[in-house]
Coordinates of C-alpha atoms in Angstrom, one line a residue:
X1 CA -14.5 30.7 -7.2
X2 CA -15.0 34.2 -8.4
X3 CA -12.5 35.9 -10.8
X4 CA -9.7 37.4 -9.7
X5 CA -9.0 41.3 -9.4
X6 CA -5.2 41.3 -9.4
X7 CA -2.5 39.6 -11.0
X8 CA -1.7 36.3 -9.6
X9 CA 1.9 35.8 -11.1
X10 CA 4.4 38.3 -12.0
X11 CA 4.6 36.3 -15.4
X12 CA 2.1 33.5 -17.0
X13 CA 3.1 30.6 -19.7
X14 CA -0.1 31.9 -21.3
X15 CA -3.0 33.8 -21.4
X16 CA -6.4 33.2 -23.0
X17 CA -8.4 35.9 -24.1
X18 CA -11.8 34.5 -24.0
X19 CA -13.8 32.4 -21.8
X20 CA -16.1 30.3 -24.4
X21 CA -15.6 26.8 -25.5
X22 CA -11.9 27.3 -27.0
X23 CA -10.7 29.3 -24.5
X24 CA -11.8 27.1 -21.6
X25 CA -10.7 24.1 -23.2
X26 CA -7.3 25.4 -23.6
X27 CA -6.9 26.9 -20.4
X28 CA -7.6 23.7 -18.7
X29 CA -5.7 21.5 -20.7
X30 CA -2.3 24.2 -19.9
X31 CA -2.6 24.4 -16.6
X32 CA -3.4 20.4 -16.4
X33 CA 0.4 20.3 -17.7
X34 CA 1.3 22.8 -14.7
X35 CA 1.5 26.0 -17.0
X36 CA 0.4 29.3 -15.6
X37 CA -2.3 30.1 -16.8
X38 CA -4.8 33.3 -16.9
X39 CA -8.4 33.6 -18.9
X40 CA -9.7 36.8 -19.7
X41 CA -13.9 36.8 -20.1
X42 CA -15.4 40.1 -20.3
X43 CA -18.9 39.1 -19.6
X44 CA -20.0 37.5 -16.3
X45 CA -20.8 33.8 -17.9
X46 CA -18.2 31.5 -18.8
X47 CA -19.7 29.1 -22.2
X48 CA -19.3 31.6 -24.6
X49 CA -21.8 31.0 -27.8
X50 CA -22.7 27.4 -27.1
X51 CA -23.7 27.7 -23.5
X52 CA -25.1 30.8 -23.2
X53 CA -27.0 31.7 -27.0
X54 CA -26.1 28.8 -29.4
X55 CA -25.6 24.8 -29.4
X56 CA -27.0 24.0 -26.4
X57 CA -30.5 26.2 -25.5
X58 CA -30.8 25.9 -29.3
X59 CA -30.7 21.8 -28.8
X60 CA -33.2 22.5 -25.7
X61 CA -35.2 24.4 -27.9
X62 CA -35.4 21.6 -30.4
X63 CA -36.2 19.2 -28.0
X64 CA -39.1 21.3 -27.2
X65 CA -40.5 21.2 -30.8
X66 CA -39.4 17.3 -31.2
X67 CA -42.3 16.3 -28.7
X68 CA -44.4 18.7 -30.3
X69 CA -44.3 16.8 -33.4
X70 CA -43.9 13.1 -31.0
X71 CA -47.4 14.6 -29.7
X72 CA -48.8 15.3 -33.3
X73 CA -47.5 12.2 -34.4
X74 CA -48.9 10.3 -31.2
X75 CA -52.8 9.9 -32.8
X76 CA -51.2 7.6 -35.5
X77 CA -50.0 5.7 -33.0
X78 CA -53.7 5.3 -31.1
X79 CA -52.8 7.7 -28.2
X80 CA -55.9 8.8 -27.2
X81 CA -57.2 11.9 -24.7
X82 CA -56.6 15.5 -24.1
X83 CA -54.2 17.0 -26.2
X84 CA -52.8 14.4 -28.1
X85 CA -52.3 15.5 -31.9
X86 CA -52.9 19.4 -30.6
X87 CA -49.8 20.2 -28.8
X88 CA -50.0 23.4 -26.3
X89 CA -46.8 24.9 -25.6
X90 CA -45.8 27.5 -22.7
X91 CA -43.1 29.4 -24.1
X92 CA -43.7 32.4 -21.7
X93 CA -43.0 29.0 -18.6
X94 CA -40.0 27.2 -20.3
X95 CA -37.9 29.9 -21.1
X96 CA -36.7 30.9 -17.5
X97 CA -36.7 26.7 -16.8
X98 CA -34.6 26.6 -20.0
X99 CA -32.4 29.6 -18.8
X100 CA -31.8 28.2 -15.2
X101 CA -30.2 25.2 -16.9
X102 CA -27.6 27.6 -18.3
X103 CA -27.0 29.0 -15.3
X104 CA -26.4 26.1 -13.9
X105 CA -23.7 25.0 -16.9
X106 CA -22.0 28.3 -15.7
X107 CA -21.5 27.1 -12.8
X108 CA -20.3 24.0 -13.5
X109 CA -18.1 26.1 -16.0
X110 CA -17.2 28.4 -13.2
X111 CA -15.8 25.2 -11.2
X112 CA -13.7 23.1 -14.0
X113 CA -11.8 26.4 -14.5
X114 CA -11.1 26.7 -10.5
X115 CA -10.4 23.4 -10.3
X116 CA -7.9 23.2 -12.8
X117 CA -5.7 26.1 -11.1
X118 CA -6.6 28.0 -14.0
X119 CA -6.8 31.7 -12.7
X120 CA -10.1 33.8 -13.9
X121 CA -10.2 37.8 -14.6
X122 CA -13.4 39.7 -16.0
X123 CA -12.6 42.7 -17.8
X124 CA -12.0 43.8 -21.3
X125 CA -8.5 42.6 -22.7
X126 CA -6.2 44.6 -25.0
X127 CA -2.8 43.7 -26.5
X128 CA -0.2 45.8 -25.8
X129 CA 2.2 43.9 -26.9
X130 CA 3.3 40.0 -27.5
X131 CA 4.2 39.2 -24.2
X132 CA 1.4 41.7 -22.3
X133 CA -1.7 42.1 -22.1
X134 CA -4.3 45.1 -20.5
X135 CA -7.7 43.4 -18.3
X136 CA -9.9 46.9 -17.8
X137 CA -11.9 45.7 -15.0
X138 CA -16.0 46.5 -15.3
X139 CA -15.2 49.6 -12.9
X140 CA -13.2 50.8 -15.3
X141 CA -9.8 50.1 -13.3
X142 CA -6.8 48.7 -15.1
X143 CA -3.7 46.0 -14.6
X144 CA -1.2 44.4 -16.9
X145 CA -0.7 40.4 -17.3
X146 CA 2.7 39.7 -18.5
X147 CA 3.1 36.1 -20.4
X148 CA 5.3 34.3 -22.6
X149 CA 2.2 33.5 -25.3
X150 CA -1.5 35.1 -25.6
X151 CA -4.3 33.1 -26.9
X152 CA -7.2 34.9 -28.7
X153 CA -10.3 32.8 -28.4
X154 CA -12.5 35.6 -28.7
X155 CA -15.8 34.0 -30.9
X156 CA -17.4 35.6 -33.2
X157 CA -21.0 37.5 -33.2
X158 CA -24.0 37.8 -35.4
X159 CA -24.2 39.9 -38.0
X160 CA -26.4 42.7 -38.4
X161 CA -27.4 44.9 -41.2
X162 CA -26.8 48.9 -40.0
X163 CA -30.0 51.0 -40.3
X164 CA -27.7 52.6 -42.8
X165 CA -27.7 49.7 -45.0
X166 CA -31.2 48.5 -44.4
X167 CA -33.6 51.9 -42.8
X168 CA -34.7 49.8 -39.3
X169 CA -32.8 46.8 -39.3
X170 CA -32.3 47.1 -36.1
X171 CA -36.2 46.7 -35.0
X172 CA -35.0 42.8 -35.8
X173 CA -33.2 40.6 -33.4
X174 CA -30.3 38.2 -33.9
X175 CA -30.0 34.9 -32.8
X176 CA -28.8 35.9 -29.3
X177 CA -32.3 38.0 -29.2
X178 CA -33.8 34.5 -30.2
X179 CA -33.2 33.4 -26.5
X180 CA -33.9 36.4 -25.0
X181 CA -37.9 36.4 -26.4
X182 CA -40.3 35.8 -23.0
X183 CA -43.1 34.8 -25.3
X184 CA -43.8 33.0 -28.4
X185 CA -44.3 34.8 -31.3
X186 CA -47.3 34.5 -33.7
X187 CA -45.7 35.8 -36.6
X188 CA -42.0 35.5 -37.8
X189 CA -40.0 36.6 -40.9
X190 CA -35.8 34.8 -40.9
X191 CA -34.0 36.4 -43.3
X192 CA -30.5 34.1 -44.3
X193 CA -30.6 30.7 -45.8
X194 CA -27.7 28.9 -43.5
X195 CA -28.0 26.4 -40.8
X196 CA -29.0 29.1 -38.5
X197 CA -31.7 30.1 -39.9
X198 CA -32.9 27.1 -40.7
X199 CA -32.4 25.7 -37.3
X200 CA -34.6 28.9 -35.7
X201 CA -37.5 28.9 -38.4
X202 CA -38.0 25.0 -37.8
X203 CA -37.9 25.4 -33.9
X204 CA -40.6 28.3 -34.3
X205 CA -42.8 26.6 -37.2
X206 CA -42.9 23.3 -35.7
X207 CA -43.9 24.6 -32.2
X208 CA -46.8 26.6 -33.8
X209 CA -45.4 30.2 -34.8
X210 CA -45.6 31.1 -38.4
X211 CA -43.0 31.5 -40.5
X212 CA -41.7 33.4 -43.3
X213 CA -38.3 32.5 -44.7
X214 CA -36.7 35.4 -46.8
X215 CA -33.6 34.1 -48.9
X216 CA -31.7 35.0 -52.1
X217 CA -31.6 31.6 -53.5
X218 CA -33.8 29.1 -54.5
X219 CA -33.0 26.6 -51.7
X220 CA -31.6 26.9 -48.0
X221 CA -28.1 25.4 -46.7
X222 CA -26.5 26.5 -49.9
X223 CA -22.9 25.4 -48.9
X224 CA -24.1 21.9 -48.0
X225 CA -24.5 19.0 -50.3
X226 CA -27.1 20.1 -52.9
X227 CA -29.2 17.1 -52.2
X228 CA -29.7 17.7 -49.0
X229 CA -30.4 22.0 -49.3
X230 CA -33.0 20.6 -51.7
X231 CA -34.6 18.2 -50.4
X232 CA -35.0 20.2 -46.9
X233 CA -36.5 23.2 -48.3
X234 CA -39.1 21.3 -50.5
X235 CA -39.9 19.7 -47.2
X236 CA -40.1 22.8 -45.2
X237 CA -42.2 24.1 -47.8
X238 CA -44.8 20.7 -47.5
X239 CA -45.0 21.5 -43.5
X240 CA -46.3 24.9 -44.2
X241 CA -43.6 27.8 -43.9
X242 CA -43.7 30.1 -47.1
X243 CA -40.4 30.8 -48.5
X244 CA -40.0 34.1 -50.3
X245 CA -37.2 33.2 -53.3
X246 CA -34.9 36.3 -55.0
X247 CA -36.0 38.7 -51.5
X248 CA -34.0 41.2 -50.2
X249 CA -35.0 43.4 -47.0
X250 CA -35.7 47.3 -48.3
X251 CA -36.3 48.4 -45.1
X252 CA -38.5 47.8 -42.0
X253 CA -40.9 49.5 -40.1
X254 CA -42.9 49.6 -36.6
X255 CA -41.6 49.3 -33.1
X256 CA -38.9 47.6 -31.5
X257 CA -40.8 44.4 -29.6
X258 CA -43.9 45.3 -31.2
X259 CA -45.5 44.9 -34.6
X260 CA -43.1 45.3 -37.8
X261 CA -43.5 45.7 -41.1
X262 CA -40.9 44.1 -43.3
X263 CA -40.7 46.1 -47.0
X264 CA -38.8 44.0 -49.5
X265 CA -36.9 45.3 -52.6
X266 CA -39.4 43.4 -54.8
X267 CA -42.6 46.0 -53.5
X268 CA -43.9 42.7 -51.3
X269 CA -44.8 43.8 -47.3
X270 CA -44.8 41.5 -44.7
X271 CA -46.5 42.1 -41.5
X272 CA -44.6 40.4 -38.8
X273 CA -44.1 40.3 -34.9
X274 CA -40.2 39.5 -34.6
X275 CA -38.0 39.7 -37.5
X276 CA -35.0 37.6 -37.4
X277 CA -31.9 38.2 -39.1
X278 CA -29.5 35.0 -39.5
X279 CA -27.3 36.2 -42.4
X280 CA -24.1 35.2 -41.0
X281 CA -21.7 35.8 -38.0
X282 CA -18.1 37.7 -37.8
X283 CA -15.0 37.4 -35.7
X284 CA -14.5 39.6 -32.3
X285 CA -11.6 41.4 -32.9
X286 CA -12.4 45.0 -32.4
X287 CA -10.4 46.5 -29.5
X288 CA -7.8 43.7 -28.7
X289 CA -4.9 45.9 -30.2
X290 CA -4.1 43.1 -33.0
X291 CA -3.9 45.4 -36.1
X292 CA -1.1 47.7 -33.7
X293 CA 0.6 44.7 -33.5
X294 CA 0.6 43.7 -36.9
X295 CA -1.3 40.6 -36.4
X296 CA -2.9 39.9 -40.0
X297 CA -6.4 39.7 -40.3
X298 CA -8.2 38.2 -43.7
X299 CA -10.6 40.7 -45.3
X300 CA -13.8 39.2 -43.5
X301 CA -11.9 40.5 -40.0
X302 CA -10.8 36.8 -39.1
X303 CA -7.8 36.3 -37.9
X304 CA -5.2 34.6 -39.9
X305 CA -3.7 31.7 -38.6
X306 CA -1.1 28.5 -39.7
X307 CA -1.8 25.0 -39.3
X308 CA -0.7 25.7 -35.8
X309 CA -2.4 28.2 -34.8
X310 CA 0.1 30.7 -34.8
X311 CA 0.1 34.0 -36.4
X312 CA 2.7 35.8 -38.2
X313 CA 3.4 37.6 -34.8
X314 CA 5.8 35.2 -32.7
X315 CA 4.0 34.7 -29.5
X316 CA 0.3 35.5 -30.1
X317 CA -2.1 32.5 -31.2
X318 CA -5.7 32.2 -32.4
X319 CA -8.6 29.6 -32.6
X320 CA -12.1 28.9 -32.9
X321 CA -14.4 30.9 -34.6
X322 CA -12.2 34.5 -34.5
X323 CA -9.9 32.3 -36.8
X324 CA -12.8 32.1 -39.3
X325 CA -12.7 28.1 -39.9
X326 CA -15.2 25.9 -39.2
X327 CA -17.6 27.9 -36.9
X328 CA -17.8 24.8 -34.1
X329 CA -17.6 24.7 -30.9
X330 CA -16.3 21.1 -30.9
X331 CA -13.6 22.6 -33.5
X332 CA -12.3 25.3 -30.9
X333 CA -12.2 22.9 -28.2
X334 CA -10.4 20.2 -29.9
X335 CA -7.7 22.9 -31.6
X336 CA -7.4 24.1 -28.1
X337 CA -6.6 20.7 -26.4
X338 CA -4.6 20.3 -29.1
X339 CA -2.4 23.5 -28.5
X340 CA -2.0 23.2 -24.9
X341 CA -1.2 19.7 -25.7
X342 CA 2.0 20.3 -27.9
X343 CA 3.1 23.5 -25.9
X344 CA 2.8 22.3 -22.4
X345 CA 2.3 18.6 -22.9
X346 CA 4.5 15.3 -22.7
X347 CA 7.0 14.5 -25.8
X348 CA 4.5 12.6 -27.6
X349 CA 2.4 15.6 -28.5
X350 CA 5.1 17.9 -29.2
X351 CA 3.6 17.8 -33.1
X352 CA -0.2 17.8 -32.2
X353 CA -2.1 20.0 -34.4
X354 CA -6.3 20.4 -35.2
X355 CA -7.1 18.7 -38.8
X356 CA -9.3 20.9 -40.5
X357 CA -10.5 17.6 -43.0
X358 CA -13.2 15.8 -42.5
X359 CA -15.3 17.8 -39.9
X360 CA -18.3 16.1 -39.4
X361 CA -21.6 18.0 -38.5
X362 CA -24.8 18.4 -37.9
X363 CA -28.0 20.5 -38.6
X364 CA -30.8 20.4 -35.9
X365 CA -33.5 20.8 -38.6
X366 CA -36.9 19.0 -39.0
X367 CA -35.4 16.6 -40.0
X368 CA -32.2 16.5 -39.0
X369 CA -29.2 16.4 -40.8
X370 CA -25.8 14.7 -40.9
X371 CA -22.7 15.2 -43.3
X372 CA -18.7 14.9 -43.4
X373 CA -16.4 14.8 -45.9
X374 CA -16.7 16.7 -49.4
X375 CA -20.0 17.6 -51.4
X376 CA -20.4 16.6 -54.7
X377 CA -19.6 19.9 -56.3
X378 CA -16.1 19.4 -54.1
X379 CA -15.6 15.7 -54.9
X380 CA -15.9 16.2 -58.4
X381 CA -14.2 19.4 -59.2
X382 CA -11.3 17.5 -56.6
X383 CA -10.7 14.3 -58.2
X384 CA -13.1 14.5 -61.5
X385 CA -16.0 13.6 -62.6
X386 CA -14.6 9.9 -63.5
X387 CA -13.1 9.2 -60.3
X388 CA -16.6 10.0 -58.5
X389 CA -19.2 7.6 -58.3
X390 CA -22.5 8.1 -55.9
X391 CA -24.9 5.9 -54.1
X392 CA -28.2 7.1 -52.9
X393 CA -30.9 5.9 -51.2
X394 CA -34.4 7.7 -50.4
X395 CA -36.6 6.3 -47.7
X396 CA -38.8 7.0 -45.1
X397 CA -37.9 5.7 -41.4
X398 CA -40.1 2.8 -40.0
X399 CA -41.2 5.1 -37.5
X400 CA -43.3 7.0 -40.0
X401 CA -45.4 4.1 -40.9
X402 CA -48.1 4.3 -38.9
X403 CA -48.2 8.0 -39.4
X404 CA -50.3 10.3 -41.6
X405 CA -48.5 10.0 -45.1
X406 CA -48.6 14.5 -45.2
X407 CA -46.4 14.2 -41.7
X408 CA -43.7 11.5 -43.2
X409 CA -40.7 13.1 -43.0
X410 CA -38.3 12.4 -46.1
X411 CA -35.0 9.9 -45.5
X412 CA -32.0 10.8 -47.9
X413 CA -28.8 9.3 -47.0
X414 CA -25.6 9.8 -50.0
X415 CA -22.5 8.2 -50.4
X416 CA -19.6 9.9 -52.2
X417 CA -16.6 7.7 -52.9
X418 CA -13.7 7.9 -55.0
X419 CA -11.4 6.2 -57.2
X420 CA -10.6 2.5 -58.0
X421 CA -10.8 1.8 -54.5
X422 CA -14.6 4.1 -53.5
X423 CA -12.6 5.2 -50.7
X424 CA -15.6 7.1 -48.9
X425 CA -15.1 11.5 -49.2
X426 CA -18.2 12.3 -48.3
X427 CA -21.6 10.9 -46.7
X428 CA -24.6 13.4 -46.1
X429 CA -27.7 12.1 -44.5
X430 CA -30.7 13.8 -43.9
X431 CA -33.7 11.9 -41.5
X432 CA -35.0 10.8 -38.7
X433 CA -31.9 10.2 -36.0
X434 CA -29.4 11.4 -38.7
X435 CA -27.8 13.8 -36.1
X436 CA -26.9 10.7 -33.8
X437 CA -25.9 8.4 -37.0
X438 CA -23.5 10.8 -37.9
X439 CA -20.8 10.4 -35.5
X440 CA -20.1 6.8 -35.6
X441 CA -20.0 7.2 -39.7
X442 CA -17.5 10.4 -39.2
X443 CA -14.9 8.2 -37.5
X444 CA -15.1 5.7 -40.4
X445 CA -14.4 8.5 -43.2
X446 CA -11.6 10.4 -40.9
X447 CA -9.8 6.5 -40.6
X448 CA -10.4 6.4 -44.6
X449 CA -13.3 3.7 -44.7
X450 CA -14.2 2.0 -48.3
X451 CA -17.2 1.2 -49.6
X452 CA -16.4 -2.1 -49.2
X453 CA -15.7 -1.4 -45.6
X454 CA -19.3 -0.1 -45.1
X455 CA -20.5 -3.3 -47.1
X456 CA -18.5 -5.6 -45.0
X457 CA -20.7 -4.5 -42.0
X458 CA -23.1 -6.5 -40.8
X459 CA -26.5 -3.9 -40.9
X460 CA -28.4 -3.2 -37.5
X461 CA -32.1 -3.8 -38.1
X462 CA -34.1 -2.4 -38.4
X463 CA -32.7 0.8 -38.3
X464 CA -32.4 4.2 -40.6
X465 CA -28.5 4.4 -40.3
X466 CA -28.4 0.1 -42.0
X467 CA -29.1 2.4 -45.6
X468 CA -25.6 3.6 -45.4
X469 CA -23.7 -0.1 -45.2
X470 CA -26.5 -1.5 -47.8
X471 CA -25.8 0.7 -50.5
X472 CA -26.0 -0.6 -53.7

């Protein structure tokens, strides 16, 4: 069902400004209830981030260099014939294969919405006050939805040095431009050290691109548990992608799409064919009319919200990533079942709220990685360093045996518990299946698991994810 190009209802329960993961969620979940609803999307695709340039052609992408390494590994194994251990990837064929998938999630996006009752409009919103809000069609045409509560779920965006800041920063790409490459670059410099860089250097490397990883620190994934930032970059180091420690970007030079040369403050050139910048993302707020209304925004532009969701203007709500905490797409979904829930939902949820604690996560490295709870750092400076006590285990999976010992990928799986009674704060993993081993073990910390919980359970064998109830 397209989207409308009229008001449907002289007045709407609510209106949701943003068509990605938290607005859809929430819009459903109203108008499940019987609300009125409206969803403002200003771009054609419904999916926001994850769909259309994040979580899922990322995972695809992955996927992609998993069997590249499944292929490398297959000789071990005693595979034998043509290209087994030497795997040849078609970038320039699987990108539009991978991109008709996503239109097809659009679609399927498209539908939920329609099915739902929830009523669709493609323009550019714009407060103009609690209870209205301005779609300015793609012709340029305007109307006015009147509502009783607006919902910004607006996402955020990568960000970008200015050529200002950093003289051709803009010859890069983002991670948006990621998906948009038709063919496989040779050569690759990622600048930023977070999951997102990480994530994009390891698809590129392990599917035959080489890559240069420019960051300030000494290790990657600097906000995770240290263990696990260290023990991935020494690994990414031992597959072969050179890391460039203390560098920051002087300026850049060459052509848009075409060869670049990457200058860094230390005198150091780097000849590249795409430059990537993953050095963090920001909130879409720019036009929506929030400052006018005295909606507060923090001083990274995120705007600030209570354990509700509400801001200090009665009326207009925020959530998911233009809120500023945890940047997940599951996060914006589940605060935005959870708001539709307690506004237009049965008695029972009249007190439903998102908690923030306990998040669990992954990274889609090589290897993966799994984590919840607090770090160390956190655990300690929270309930000191005599209330903390850690158990660690470093392996390699069975499925490495019968592999080369320079291809074994490193196993590290910590426990962080606490107190007299090791109630479990934190468990980071790193290894083989860690990303599919997280979940269960996140519902065991969020319903407060012991240790002795985990030791009570009998172990699955043999398996990587039996380390973590066999802790010792």
């Amino acid at each position: 069902m397209p989207p409308v190009t009229k008001p449907g209802h002289e007045k709407y329960d609510v209106v949701f400004i943003g068509g990605g993961s938290g607005g859809v969620a929430g819009s459903r979940r109203a108008a499940s209830y019987g609300a009125k609803v409206a969803l403002i999307e200003a771009t054609e695709k419904l999916g926001g981030t994850c769909v259309n340039v994040g979580c899922v052609p990322k995972k695809i992408m992955w996927h992609a260099a998993d069997i590249a390494e499944k292929i490398r590994h297959a000789e071990g194994y005693q595979f034998k014939g043509p290209g087994i251990g030497q795997p040849q990837f078609d970038w320039a064929s699987f990108k539009p294969q991978r991109d008709a998938y996503i239109r097809r999630l659009n679609g399927i996006y498209d539908n939920n919405v329609a099915k739902e009752g929830v009523e669709l409009h493609h323009g550019k919103a714009r407060l103009l006050s609690p209870s209205s809000v301005q779609v300015t069609r793609p012709d340029g045409s305007t109307y006015t939805l009147n509502t009783d509560r607006v919902v910004v779920a607006t996402g955020g965006r990568p960000t970008v040095p200015s050529d200002d800041e950093i003289p051709g920063a803009s010859l890069g790409i983002d991670s948006d431009g990621f998906f948009d490459l038709a063919a496989q670059p040779k050569r690759v410099a990622v600048v930023g050290a977070g999951y997102i860089a990480v994530e994009l250097a390891g698809v590129l490397h392990t599917l035959g691109s080489d890559v240069t990883m420019l960051i300030r620190g000494e290790t990657v994934l600097r906000t995770f548990d240290p263990t696990l930032g260290e023990t991935l970059t020494k690994w990414m180091k031992h597959t072969g992608i050179d890391f460039r420690h203390g560098s920051k970007v002087a300026r850049v030079e060459g052509t848009k799409g075409g060869e670049l040369t990457v200058h860094l403050a230390s005198g150091e050139t780097l000849t590249v064919d795409t430059l990537i910048w993953a050095i963090g993302r920001h909130a879409n707020t720019e036009g929506l009319g929030l400052a006018e209304l005295g909606v507060k925004l923090d001083e990274k532009g995120n705007v600030v919200v209570d354990e509700y969701q509400e801001t200090d203007v009665p009326g207009v709500l925020a959530l998911g990533d233009v809120a500023g905490k945890a940047l997940l797409t599951p996060v914006a979904i589940a605060a935005a079942r959870r708001l539709s829930n307690r506004l237009y939902g049965p008695e029972k949820f009249k007190n439903d709220k998102l908690s923030y604690e306990d998040i669990p996560t992954v990274v889609f490295s090589h290897p993966t990685i799994g984590t919840v709870g607090l770090t160390e750092p956190e655990a300690r400076k929270k309930y000191g360093d005599d209330q903390i006590k850690i158990y660690k285990s470093s392996f390699r999976a069975l499925y490495f045996s019968m592999v080369p010992e320079e291809r074994k990928e490193p196993s590290v799986y910590k426990l962080i518990v606490a107190g007299p009674e090791e109630r479990v704060v934190g468990i980071h993993i790193l290894g083989l299946g860690s990303d599919e081993v997280m979940q269960g073990f996140g519902v065991a910390v969020k319903m407060g698991a012991t240790k002795e919980d985990l030791d009570s359970t009998v172990a699955i064998h043999p398996t990587s994810a039996e380390e973590l109830v066999t802790l010792r």
